[in-house]
Short mmCIF file of C-alpha atoms and ligand atoms in Angstrom, two decimals:
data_model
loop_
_atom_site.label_atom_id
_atom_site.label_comp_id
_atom_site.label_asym_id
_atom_site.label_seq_id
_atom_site.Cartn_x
_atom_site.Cartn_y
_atom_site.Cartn_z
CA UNK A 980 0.00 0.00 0.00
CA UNK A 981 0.88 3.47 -0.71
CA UNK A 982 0.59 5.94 2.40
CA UNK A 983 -0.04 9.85 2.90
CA UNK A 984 0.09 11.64 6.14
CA UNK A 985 -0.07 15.57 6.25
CA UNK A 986 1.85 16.96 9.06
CA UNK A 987 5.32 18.06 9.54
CA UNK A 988 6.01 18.16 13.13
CA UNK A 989 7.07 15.30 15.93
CA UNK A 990 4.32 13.86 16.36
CA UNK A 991 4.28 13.04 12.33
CA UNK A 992 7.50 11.32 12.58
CA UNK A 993 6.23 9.19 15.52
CA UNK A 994 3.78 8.32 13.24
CA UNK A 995 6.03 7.84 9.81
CA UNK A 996 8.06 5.80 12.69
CA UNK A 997 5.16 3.25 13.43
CA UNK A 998 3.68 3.12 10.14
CA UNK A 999 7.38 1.75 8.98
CA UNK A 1000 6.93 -1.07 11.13
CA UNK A 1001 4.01 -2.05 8.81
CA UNK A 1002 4.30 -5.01 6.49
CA UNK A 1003 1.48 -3.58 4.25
CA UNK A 1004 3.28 -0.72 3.56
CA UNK A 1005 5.11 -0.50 0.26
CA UNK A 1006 5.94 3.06 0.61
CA UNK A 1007 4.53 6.55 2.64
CA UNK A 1008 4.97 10.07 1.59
CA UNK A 1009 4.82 12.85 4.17
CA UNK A 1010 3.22 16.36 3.18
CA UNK A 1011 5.10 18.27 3.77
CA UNK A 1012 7.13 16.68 6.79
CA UNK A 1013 10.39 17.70 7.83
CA UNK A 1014 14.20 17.16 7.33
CA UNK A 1015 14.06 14.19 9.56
CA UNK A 1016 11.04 12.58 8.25
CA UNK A 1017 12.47 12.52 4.85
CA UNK A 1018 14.87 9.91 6.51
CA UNK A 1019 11.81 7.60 6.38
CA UNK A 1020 9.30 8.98 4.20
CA UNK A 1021 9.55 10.86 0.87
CA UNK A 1022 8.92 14.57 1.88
CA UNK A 1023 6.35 15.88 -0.66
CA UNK A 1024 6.14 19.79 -0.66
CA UNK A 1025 2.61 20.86 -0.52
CA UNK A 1026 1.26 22.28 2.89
CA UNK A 1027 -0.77 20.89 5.21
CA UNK A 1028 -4.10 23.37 4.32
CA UNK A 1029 -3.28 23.05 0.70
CA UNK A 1030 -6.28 20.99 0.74
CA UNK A 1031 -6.76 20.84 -3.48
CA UNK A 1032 -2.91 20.24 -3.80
CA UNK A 1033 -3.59 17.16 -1.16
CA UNK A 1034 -5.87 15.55 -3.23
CA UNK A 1035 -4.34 15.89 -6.70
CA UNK A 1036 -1.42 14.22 -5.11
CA UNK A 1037 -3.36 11.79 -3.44
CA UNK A 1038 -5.41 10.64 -6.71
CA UNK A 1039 -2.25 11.41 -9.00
CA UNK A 1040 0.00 9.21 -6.91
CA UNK A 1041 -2.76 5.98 -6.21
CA UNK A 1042 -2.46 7.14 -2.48
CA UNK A 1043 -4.33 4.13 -1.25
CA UNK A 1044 -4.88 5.60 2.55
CA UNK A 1045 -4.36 8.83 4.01
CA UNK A 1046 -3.96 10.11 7.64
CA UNK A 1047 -4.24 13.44 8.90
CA UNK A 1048 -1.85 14.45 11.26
CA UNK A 1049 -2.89 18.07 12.40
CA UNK A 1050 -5.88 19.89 13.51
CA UNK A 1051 -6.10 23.13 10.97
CA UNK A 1052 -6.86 20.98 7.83
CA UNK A 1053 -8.70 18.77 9.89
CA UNK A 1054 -11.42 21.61 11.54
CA UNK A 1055 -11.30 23.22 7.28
CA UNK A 1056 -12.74 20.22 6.20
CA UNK A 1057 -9.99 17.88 4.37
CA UNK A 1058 -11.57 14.49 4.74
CA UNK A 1059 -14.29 15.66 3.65
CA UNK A 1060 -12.43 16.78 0.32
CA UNK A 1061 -10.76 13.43 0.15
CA UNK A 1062 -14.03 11.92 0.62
CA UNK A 1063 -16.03 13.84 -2.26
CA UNK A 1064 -13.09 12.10 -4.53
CA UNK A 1065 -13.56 8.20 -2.94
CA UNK A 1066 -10.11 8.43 -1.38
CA UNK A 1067 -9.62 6.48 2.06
CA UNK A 1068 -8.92 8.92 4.62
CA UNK A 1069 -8.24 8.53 8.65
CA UNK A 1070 -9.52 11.59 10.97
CA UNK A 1071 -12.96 13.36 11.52
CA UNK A 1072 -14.94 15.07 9.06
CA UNK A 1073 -15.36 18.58 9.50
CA UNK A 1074 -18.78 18.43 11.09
CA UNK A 1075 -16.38 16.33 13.95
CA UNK A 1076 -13.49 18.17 13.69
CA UNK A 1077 -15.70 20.67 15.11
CA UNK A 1078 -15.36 19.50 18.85
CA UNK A 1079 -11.67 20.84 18.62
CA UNK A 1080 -12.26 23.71 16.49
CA UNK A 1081 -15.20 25.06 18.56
CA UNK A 1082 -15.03 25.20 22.56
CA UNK A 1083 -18.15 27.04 22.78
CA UNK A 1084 -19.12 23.54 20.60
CA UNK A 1085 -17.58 20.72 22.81
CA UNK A 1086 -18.92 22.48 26.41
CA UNK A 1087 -22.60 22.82 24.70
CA UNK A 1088 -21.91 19.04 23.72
CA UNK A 1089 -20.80 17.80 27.79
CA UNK A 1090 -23.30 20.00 28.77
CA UNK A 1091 -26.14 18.44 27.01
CA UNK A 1092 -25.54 14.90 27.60
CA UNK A 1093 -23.98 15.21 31.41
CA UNK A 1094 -20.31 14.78 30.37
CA UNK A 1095 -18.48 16.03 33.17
CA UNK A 1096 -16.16 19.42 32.60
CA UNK A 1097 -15.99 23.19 34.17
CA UNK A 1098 -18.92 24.76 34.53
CA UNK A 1099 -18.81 28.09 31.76
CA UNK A 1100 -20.62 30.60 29.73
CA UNK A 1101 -20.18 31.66 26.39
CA UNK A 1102 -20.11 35.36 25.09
CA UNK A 1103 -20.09 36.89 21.48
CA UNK A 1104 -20.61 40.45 23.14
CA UNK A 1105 -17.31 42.30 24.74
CA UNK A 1106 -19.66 44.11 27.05
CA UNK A 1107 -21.70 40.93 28.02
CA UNK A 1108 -17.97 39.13 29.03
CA UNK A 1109 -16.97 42.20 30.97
CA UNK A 1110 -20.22 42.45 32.70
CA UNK A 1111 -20.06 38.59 34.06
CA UNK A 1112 -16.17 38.27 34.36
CA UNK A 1113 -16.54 40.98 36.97
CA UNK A 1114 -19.14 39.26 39.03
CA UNK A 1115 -17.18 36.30 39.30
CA UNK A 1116 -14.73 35.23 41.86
CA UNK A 1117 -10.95 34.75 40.73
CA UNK A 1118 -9.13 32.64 39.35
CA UNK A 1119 -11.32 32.74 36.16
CA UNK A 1120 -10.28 30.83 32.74
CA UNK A 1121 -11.19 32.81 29.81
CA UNK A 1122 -10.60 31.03 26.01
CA UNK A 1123 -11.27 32.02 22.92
CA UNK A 1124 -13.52 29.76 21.07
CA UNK A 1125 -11.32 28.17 18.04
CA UNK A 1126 -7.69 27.08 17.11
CA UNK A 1127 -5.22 29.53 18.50
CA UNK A 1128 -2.17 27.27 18.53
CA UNK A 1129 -2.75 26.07 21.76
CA UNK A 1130 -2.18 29.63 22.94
CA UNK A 1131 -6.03 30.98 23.71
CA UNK A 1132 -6.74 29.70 27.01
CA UNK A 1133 -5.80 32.36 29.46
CA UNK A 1134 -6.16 31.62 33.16
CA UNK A 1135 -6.86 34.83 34.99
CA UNK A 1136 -6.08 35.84 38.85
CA UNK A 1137 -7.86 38.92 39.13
CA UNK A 1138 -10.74 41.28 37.35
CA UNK A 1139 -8.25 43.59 35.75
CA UNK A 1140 -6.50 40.30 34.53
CA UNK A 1141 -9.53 38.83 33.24
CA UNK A 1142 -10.86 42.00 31.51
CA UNK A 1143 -7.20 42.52 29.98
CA UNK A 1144 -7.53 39.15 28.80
CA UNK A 1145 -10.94 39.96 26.83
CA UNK A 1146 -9.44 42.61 25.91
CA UNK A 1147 -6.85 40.94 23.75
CA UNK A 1148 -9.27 38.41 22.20
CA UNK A 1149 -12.45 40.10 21.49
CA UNK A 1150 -11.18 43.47 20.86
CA UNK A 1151 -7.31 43.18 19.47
CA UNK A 1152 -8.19 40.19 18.06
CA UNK A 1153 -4.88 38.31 19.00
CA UNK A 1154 -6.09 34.94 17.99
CA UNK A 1155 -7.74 36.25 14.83
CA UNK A 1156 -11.51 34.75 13.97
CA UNK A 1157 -11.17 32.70 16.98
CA UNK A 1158 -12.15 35.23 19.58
CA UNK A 1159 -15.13 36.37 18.11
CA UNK A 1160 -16.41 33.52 21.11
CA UNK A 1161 -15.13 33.20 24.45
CA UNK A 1162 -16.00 30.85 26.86
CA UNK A 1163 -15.43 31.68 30.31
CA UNK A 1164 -14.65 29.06 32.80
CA UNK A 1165 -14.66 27.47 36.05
CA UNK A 1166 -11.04 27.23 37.16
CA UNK A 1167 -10.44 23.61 38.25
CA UNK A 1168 -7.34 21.92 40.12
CA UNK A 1169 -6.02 19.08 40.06
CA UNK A 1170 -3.78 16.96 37.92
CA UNK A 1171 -3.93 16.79 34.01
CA UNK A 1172 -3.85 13.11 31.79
CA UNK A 1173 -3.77 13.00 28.34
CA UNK A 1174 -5.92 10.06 27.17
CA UNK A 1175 -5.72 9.36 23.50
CA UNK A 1176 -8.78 7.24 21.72
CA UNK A 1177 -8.98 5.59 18.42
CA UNK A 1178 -12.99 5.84 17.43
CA UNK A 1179 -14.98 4.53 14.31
CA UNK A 1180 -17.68 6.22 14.99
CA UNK A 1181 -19.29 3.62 17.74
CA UNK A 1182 -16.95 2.05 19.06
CA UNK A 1183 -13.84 3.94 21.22
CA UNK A 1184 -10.48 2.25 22.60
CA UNK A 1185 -8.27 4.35 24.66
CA UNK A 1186 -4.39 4.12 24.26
CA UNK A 1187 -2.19 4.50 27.34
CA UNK A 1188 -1.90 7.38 29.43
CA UNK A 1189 0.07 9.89 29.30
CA UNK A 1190 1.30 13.57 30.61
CA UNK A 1191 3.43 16.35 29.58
CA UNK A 1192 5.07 18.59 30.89
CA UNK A 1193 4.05 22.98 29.20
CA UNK A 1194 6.22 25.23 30.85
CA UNK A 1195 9.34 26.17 29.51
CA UNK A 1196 11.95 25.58 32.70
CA UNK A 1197 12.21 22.88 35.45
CA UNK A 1198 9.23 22.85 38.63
CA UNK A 1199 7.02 24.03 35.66
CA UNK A 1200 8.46 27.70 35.67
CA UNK A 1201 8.44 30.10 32.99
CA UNK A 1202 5.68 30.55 29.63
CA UNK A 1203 3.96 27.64 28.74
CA UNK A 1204 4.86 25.79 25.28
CA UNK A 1205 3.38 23.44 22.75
CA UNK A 1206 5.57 20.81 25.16
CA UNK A 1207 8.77 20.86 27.03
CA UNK A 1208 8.34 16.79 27.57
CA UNK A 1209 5.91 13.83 27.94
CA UNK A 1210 5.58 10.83 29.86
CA UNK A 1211 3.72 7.44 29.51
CA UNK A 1212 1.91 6.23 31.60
CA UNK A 1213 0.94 8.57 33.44
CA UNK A 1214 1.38 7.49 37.35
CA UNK A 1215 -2.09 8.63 38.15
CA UNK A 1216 -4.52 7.16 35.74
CA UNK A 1217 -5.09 3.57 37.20
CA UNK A 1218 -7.15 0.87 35.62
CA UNK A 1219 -10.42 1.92 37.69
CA UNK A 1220 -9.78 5.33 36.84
CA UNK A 1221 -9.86 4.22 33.10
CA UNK A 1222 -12.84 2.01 33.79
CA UNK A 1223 -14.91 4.95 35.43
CA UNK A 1224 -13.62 7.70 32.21
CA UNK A 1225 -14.69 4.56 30.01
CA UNK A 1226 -18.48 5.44 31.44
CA UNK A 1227 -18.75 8.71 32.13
CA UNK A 1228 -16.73 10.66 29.28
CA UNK A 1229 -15.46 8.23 26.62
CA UNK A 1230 -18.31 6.31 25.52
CA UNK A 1231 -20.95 9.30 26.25
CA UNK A 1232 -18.78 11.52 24.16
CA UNK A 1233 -18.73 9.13 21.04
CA UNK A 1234 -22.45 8.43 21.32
CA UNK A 1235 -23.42 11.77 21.60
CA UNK A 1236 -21.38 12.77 18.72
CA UNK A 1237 -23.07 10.03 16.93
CA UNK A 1238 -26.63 10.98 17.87
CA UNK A 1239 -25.92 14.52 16.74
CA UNK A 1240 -25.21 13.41 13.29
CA UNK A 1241 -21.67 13.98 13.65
CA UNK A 1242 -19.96 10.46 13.82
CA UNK A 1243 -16.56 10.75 15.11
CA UNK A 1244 -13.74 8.70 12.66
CA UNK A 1245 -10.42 9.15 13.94
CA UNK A 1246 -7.77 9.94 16.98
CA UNK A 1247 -10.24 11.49 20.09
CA UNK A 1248 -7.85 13.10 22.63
CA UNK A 1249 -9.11 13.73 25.95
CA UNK A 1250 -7.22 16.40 28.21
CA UNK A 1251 -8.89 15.09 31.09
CA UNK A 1252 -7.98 16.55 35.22
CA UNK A 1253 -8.74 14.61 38.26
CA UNK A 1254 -10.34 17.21 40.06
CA UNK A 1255 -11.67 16.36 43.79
CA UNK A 1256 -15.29 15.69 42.26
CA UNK A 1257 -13.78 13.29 39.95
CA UNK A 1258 -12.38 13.44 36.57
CA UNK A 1259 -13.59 16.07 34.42
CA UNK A 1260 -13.17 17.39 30.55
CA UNK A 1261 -10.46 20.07 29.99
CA UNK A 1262 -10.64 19.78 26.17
CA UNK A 1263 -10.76 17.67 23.82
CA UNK A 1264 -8.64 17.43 20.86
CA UNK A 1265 -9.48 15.49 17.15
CA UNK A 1266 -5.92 13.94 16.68
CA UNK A 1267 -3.04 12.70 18.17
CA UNK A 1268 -1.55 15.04 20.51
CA UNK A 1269 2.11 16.65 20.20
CA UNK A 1270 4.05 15.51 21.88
CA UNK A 1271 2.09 12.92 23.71
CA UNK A 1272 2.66 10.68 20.47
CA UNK A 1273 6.18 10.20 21.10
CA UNK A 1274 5.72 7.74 23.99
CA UNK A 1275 2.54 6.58 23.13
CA UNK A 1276 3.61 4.57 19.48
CA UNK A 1277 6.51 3.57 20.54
CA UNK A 1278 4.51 1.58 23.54
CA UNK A 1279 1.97 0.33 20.70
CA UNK A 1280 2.44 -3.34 19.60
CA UNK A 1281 -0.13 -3.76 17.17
CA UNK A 1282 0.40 -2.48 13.40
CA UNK A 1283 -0.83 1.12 13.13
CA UNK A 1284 -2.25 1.10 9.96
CA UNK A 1285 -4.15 -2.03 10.79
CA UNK A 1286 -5.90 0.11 13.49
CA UNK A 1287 -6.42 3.32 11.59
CA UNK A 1288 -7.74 1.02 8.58
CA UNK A 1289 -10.43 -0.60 11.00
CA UNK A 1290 -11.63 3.24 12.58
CA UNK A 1291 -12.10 4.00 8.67
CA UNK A 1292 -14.19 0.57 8.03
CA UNK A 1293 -16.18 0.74 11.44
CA UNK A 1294 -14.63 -2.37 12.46
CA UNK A 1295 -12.59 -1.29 15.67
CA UNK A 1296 -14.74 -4.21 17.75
CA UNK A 1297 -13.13 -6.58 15.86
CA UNK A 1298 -9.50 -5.44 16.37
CA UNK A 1299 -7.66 -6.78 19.83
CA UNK A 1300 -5.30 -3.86 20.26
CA UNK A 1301 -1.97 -4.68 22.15
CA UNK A 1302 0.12 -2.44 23.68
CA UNK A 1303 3.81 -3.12 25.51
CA UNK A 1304 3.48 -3.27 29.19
CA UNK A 1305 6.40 -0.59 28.91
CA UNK A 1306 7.11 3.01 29.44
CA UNK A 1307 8.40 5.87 27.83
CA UNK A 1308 9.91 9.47 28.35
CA UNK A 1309 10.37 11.91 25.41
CA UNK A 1310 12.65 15.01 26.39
CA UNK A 1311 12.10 17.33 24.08
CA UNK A 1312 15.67 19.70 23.36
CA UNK A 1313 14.32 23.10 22.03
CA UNK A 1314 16.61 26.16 21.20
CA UNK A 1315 17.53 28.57 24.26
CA UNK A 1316 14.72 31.66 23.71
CA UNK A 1317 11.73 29.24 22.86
CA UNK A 1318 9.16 29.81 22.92
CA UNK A 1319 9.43 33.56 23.18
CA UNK A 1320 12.65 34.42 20.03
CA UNK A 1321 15.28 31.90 19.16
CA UNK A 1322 18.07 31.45 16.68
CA UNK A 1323 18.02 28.68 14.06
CA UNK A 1324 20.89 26.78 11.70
CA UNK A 1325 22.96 25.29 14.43
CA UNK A 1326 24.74 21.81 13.70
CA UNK A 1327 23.36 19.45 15.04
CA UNK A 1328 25.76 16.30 16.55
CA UNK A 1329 25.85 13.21 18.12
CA UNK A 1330 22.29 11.51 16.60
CA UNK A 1331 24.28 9.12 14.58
CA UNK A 1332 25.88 8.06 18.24
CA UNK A 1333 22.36 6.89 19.39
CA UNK A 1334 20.98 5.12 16.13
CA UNK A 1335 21.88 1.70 17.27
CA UNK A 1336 19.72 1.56 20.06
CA UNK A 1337 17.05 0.28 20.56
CA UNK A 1338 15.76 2.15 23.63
CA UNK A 1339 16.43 5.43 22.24
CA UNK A 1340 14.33 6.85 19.18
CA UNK A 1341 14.93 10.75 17.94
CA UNK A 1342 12.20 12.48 16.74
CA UNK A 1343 12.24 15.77 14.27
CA UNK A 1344 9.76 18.49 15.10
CA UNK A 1345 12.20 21.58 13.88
CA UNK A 1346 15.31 20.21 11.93
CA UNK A 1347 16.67 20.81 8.36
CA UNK A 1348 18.98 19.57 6.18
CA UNK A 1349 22.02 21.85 5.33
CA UNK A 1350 25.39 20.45 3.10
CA UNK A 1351 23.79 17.11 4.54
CA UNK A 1352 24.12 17.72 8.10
CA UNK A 1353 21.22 18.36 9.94
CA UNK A 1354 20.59 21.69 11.96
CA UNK A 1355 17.90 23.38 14.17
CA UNK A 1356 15.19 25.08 12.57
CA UNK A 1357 12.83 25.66 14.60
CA UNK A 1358 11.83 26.39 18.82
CA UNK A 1359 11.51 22.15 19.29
CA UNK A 1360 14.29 20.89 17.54
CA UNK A 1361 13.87 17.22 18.63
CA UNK A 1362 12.43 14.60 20.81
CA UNK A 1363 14.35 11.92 22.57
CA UNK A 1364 12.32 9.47 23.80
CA UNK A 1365 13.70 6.76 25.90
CA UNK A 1366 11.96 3.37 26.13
CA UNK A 1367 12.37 1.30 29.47
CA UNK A 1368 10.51 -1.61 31.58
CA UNK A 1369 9.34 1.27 33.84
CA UNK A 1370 9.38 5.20 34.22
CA UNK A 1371 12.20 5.03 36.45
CA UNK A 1372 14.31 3.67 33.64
CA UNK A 1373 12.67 5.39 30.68
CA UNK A 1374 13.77 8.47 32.41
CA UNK A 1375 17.46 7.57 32.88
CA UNK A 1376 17.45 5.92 29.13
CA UNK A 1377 16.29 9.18 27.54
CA UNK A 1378 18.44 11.53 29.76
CA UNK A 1379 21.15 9.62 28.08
CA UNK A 1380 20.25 10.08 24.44
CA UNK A 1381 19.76 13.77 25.15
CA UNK A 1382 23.40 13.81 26.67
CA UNK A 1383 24.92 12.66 23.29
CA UNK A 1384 23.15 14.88 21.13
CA UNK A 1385 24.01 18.65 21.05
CA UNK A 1386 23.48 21.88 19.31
CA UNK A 1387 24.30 25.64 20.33
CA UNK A 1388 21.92 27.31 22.78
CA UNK A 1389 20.28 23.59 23.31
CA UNK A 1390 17.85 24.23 26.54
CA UNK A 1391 16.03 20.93 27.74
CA UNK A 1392 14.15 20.73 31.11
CA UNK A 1393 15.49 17.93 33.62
CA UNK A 1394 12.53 16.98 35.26
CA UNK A 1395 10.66 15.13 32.54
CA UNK A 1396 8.78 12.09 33.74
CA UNK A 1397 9.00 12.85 37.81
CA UNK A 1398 5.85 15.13 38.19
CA UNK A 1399 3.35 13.45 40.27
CA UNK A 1400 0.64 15.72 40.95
CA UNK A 1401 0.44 18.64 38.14
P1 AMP B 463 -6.86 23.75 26.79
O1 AMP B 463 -6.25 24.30 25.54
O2 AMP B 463 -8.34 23.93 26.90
O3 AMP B 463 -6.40 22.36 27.09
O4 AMP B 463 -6.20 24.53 27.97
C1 AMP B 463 -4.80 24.57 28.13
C2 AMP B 463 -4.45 24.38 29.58
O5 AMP B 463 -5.09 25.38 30.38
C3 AMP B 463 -4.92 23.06 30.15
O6 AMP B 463 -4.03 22.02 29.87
C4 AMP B 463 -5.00 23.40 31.62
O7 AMP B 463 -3.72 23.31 32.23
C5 AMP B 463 -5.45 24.83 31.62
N1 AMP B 463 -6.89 24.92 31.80
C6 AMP B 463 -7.84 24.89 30.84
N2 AMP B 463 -9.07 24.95 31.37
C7 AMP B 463 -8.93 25.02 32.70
C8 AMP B 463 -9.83 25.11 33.82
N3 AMP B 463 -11.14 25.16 33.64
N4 AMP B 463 -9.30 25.16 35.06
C9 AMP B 463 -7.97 25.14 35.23
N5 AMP B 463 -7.06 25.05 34.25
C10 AMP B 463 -7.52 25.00 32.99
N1 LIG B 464 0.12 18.26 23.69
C1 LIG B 464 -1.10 18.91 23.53
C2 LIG B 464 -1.68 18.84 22.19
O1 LIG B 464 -1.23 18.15 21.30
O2 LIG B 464 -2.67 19.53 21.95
#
């Protein structure tokens, strides 16, 4: 079989990774992946919202099966587009998409079928916002309603904070189109798991756990990130845990997605926190996270395409999914400044001195090729993921790998895989 994935970040070359393990796999292409990915895929260059360009390829090439690796093209509709031309396709349409493009969507959604989450509101009016926000106790979490690169949640301490902070997304706009909605939140505690689901529509099977790590510097100090690091399992989630999400959240969600006409096909992500009334919805997300994928695949026995092939065919009852009772750490080494300003086109050394192992796999989010040596190109450069019997291990195994491999202003955090409670 010939494979597509759009994507060009870490969590596509976790993916690229996997999918090699496939016997049914002749050959994948990657649009438009990145200078590591081309390593294991051919690198095709057409974007990942160059949704026409997509399926040209697909239909020129006899793409027999392609997945969708990121959210933008997913919430504009490109199954869909695949679809319309009888090409096999793995994610959500856009009417499913829809419970990570919209939030205002996905808390209407728990609301309305009693899946637990933060109590909220939703505004379209600045004044409306301003009037509630202020007659609210602090902390407050405002978010704008659609993508914002992970960036439009905004957890505020006091009034002035909050109104600052619907300031910037209704009224400067800083997210664009998707702070014409804000929903305005209960702020929860407790501690955050990141449980990933394959789902055909009826039927959902969660992956392992896992957790990652946001903020820039060790203790969880500094600006949050797209991910400084991410763990699996996580050492929270326990079987009964699982059991009790399995009931309350997991299957609800897919059936009520379902009974609204909006079958979800695809890779549900949870963001789930254990609060002291039990677990509850943080958000949900309609693909594999980044970089939760890192330690997830490499945990996965089964064949990945068999899987994804089965969500597609609304067979995933039939498939006995195995995973590796394993763990695994990914360290992620980002350039000093991220996420804030950094420089790029350092040499990167030392990944040819980790290779060989088998515990150690290097993921490219922000790499490129250059007189054909690899340097950094972008705020995550790379993922090291170590893979061990337990966490303890996984832990010491990736530390190493990110030891060997170095690049100027490389900044890593060294506390990836021993937070308990946040
Ligand atoms: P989201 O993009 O919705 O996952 O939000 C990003 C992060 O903001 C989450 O991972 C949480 O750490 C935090 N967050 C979101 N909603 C809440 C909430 N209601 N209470 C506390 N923290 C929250
Ligand atoms: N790691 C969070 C996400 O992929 O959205």
């Amino acid at each position: 079989m010939k494979v597509l994935l759009v994507g060009s970040g870490g969590r596509e070359h976790a993916i690229v990774w996997k999918l090699k393990q496939s016997p049914k796999i002749d050959k994948i292409y990657c649009a438009p992946g990145n200078a590591g990915i081309s390593k294991d895929a051919e690198c095709v260059p057409i974007g990942a919202m160059e949704i026409d360009k997509l399926v040209e390829f697909a239909k020129n090439e006899g793409i027999d099966f392609t997945i969708i690796g990121m959210d933008d093209p997913l919430v504009a509709g490109v199954v869909d587009a695949f679809e319309k031309e009888n090409l096999r396709v793995f994610g959500p349409r856009k009417n499913a998409a829809i419970i990570e493009g919209s939030k205002a969507f996905s808390k209407d959604l728990m609301k309305k079928y009693g899946i637990p989450t933060a109590k909220y509101e939703v505004f379209e009016e600045y004044h409306k916002a301003k009037e509630y926000v202020l007659s609210q106790e602090m902390p407050i979490v405002i978010k704008a309603d659609g993508l914002a690169l992970g960036k439009g949640v905004l957890i505020c301490q006091s009034h002035e904070e909050a109104v600052a902070a619907l300031d910037e997304i209704m009224v400067d706009k800083k997210f664009g189109a998707s702070g014409s909605k804000v929903v305005v939140e209960e702020f929860l505690t407790g501690p955050e798991v990141s449980v990933l689901s394959f789902c055909d529509g009826k039927t959902v099977v969660p992956m392992v756990s896992a957790q990652d790590h946001k903020r820039a510097y060790d203790n969880d100090e500094g600006l949050n990130t797209g991910g400084m690091g991410t763990f699996s399992p996580s050492r929270i989630y326990t079987p009964e845990i699982n059991e009790e999400c399995m009931k309350t959240i997991f299957m609800p969600t897919v059936e009520a997605m379902a009974k609204e006409g909006r079958e979800f096909k695809g890779v549900l992500y949870f963001g789930l926190m254990l609060t002291k009334d039990g677990m509850k919805v943080i958000e949900y997300n309609a693909r594999f996270g980044d970089p939760e994928t890192q330690v997830i695949l490499p945990r996965l026995k089964t064949d990945l395409l068999e899987i994804m092939e089965a969500c597609v065919d609304g067979t995933l009852d039939k498939m006995n999914i195995e995973w590796y009772d394993n763990a695994a750490v990914c360290v992620v080494l980002a350039s000093g400044g991220y996420p804030v300003s950094y420089e790029k086109g350092f040499e990167i050394t030392g990944l040819e001195s980790v290779e060989d192992r088998s515990d150690i796999v290097v993921f490219h989010a922000g790499t490129a090729l250059k007189d054909g040596k690899f340097v950094t190109n972008g705020g995550r450069v790379l993922g090291v993921t170590g893979i061990g019997k337990d966490l303890d291990e996984a832990i010491k195994i990736a530390y190493e790998g990110v030891e060997k491999i170095d690049f100027e202003k490389k900044h890593f955090r060294h506390d990836i895989g021993i937070k308990i409670y946040k």
